[in-house]
mmCIF file of C-alpha atoms in Angstrom:
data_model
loop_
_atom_site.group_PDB
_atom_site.id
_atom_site.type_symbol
_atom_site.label_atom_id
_atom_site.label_comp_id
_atom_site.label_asym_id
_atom_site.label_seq_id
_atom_site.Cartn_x
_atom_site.Cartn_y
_atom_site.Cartn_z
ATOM 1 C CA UNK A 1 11.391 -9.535 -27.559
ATOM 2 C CA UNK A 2 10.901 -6.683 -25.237
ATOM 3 C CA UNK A 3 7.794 -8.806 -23.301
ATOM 4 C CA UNK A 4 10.479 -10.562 -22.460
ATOM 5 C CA UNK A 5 11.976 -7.722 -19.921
ATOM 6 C CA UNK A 6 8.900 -7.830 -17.741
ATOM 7 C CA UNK A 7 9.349 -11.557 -17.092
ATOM 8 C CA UNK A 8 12.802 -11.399 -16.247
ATOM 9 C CA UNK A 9 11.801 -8.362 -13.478
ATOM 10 C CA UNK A 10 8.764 -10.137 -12.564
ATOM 11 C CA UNK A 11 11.560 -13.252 -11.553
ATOM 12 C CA UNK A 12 13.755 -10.824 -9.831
ATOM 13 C CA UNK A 13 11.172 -9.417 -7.787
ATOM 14 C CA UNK A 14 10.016 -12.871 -7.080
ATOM 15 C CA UNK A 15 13.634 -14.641 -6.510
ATOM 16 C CA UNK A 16 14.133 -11.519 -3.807
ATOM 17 C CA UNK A 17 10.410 -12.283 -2.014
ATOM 18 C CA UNK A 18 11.527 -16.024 -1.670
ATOM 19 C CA UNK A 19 14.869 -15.396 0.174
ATOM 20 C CA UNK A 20 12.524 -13.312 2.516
ATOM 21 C CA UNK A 21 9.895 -15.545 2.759
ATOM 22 C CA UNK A 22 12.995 -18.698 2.984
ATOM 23 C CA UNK A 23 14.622 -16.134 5.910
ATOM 24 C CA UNK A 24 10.894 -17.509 7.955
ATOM 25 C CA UNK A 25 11.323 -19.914 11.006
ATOM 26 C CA UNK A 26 10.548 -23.670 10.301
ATOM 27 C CA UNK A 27 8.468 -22.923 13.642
ATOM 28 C CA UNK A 28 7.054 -19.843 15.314
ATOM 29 C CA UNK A 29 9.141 -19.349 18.427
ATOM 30 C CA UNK A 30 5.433 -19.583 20.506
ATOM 31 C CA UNK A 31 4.841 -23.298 19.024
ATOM 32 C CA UNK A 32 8.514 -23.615 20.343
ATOM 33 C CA UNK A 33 7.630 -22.314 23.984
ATOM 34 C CA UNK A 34 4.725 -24.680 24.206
ATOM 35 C CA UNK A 35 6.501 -27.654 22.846
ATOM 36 C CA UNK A 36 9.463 -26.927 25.744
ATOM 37 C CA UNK A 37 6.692 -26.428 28.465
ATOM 38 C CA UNK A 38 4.707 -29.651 27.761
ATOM 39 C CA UNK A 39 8.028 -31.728 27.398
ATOM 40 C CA UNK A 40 9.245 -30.733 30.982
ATOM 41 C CA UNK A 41 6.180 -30.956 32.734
ATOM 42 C CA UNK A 42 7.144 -33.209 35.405
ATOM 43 C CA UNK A 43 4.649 -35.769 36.434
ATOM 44 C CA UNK A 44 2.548 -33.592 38.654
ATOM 45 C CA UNK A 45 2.510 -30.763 36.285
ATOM 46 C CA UNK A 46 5.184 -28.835 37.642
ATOM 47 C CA UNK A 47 7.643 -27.838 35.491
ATOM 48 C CA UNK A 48 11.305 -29.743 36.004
ATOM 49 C CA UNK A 49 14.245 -27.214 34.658
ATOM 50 C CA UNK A 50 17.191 -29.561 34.028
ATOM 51 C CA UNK A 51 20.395 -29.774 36.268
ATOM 52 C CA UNK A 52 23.045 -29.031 34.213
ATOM 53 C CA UNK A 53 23.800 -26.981 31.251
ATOM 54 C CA UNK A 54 24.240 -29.984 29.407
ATOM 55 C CA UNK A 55 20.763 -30.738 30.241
ATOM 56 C CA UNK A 56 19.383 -27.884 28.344
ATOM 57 C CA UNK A 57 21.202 -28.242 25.468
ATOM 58 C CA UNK A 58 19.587 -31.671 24.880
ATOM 59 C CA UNK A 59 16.577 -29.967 25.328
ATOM 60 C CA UNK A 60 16.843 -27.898 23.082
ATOM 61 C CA UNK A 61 17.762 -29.985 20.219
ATOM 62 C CA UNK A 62 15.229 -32.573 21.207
ATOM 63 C CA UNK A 63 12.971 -29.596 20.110
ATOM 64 C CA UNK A 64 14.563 -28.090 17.204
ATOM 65 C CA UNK A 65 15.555 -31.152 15.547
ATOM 66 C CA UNK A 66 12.880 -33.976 16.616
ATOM 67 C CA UNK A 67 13.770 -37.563 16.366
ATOM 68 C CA UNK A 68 12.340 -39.591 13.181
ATOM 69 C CA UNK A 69 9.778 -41.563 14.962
ATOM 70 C CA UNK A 70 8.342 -38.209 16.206
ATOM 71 C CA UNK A 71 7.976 -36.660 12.641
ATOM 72 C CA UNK A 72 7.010 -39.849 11.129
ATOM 73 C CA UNK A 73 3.893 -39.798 13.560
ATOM 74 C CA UNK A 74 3.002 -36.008 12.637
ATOM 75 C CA UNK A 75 3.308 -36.046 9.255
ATOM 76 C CA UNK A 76 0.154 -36.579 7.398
ATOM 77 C CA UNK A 77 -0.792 -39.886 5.511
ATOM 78 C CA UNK A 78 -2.395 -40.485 2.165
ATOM 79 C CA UNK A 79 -4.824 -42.225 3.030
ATOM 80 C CA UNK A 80 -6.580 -39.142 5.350
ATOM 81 C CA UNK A 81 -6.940 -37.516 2.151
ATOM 82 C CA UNK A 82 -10.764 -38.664 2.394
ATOM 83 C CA UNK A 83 -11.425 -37.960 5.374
ATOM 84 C CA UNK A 84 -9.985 -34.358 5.300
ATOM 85 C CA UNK A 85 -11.861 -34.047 1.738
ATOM 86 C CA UNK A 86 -15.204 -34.392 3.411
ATOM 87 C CA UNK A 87 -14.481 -32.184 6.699
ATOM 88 C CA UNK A 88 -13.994 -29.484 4.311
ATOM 89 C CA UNK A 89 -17.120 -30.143 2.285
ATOM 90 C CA UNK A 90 -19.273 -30.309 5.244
ATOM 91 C CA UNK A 91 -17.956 -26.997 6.694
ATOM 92 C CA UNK A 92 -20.496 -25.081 4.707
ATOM 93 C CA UNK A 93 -18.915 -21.544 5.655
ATOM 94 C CA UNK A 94 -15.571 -22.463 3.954
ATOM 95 C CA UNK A 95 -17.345 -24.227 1.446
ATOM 96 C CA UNK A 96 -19.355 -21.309 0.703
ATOM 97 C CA UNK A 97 -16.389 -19.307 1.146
ATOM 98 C CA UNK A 98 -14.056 -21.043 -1.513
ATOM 99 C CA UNK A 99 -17.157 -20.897 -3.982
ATOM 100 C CA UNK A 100 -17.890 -17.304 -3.793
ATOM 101 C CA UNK A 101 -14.166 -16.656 -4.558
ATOM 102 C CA UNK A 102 -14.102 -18.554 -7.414
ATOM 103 C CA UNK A 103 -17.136 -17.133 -9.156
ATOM 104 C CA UNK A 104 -15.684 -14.022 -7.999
ATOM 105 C CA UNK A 105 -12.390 -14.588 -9.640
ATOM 106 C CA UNK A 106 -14.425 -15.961 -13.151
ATOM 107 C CA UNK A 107 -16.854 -12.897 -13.056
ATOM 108 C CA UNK A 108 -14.066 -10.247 -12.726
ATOM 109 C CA UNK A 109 -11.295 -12.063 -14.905
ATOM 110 C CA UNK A 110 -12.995 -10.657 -18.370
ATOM 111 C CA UNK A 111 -12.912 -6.870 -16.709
ATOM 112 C CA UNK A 112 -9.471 -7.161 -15.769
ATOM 113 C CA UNK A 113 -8.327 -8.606 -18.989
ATOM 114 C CA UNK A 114 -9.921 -6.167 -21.192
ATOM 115 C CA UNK A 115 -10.038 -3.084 -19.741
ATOM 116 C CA UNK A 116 -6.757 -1.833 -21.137
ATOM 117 C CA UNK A 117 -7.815 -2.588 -24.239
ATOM 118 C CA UNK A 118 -11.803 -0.942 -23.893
ATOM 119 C CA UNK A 119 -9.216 2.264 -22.996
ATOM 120 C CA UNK A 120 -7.568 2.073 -25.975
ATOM 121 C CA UNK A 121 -10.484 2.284 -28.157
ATOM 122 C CA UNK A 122 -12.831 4.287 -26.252
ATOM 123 C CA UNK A 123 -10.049 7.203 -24.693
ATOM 124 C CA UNK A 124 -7.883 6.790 -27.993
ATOM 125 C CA UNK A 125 -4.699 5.804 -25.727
ATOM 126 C CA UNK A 126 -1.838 4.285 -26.942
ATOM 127 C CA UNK A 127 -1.326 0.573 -25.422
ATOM 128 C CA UNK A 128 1.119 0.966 -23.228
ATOM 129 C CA UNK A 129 -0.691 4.145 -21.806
ATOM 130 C CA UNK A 130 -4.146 2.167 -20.881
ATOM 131 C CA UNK A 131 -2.151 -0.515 -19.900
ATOM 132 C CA UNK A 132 -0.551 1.566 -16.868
ATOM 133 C CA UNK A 133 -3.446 3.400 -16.062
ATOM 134 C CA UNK A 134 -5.669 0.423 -15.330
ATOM 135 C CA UNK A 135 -2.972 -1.556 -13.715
ATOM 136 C CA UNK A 136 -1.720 1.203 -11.270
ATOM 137 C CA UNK A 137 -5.817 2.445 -10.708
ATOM 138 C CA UNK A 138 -6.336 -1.158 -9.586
ATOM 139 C CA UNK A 139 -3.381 -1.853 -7.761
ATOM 140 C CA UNK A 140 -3.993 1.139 -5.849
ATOM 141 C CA UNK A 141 -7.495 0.530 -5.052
ATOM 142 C CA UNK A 142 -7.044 -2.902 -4.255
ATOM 143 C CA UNK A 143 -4.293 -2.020 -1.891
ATOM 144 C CA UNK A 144 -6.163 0.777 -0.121
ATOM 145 C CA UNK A 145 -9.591 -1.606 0.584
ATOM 146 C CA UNK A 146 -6.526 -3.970 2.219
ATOM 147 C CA UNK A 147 -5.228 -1.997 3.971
ATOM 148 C CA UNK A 148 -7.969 -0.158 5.365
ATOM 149 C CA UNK A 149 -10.164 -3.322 5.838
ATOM 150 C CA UNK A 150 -7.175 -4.949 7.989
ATOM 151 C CA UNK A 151 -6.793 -1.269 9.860
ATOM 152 C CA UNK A 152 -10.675 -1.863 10.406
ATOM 153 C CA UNK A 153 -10.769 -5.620 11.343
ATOM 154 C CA UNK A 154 -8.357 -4.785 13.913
ATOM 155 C CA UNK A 155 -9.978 -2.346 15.140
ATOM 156 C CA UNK A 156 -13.230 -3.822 15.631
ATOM 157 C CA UNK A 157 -12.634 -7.325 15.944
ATOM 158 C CA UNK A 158 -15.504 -8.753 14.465
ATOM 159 C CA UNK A 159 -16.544 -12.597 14.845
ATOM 160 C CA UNK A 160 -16.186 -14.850 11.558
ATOM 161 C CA UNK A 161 -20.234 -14.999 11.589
ATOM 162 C CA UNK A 162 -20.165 -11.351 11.596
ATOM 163 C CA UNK A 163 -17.661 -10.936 8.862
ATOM 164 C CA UNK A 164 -18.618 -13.325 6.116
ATOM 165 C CA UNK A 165 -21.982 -11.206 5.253
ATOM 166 C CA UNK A 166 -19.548 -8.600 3.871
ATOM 167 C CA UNK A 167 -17.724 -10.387 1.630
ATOM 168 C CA UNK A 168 -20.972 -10.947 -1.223
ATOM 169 C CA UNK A 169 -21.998 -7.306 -0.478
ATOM 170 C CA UNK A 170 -18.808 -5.864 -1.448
ATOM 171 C CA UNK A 171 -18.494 -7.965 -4.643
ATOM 172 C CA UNK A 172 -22.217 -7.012 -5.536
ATOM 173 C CA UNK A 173 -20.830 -4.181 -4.938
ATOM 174 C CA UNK A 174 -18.137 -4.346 -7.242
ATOM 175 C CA UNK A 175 -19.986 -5.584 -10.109
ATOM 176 C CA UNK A 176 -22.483 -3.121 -10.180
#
């Protein structure tokens, strides 16, 4: 029954992260901007600002809260499923991309599942002790190769060309 305990904090945890993540605009106030500058471009591209305060109230709500026929005509259809399918499969980088994740994910899954346990029997620790020690050594790895591979990404600024070498090096890397 006590497995039980880690669920129930695991659903806190994530019940908290969703009202922050629920607290996130529908739209990023930039998309906004633009949206506001192309609808009062006059017709000679110069932008109009409307007469009256009552003018830019409509404004605004004609951009926060778009008629139907406008989000009817953005939303995406069923039958572009296809068609989307096969832009992805052509774009060999993200196709390449996906893969390598995946085989990463299968290759490592084993290591990560069993490593508490190849603790327990090789160190002689108790469960719960292997348990924590592999968790919080790999948390804390994996958190420190985020954050310094953001610090260093936005440092540098490399292309996408650039960048994608790295990935398969660092997960040889990792297996070896």
């Amino acid at each position: 029954m006590k497995f039980i305990i880690g669920w129930l904090m695991l659903g806190g945890v994530m019940a908290v992260t969703s009202l922050f993540i629920a607290m996130f605009p529908r739209e990023l106030p930039e998309a906004v901007e633009r949206r506001r500058e192309n609808r009062t471009k006059g017709s000679h591209g110069i932008m109009s600002l409307p007469d009256t305060p009552a003018d830019i109230g409509k404004v605004d709500s004609q951009i926060l809260f778009p008629s139907q026929n406008n989000l009817d005509s953005t939303l995406p259809k069923l039958s572009e499923i296809g068609t989307t399918l096969k832009s992805l499969i052509r774009n060999k980088v993200n196709l390449y991309n996906n893969l390598s994740s995946v085989f990463y994910m299968f290759s490592s899954i084993g290591f990560w599942t069993y490593m508490p346990k190849y603790m327990e029997t090789i160190f002689m620790q108790t469960a719960a002790t292997a348990s924590a020690i592999s968790g919080t050594v790999s948390i804390s790895f994996q958190a420190a190769g985020l954050l310094l591979s953001g610090a260093l990404i936005s440092k540098y600024q490399p292309s996408a060309p650039r960048m994608q070498p790295w990935k398969p090096c660092t997960w040889v890397s990792h297996g070896t």
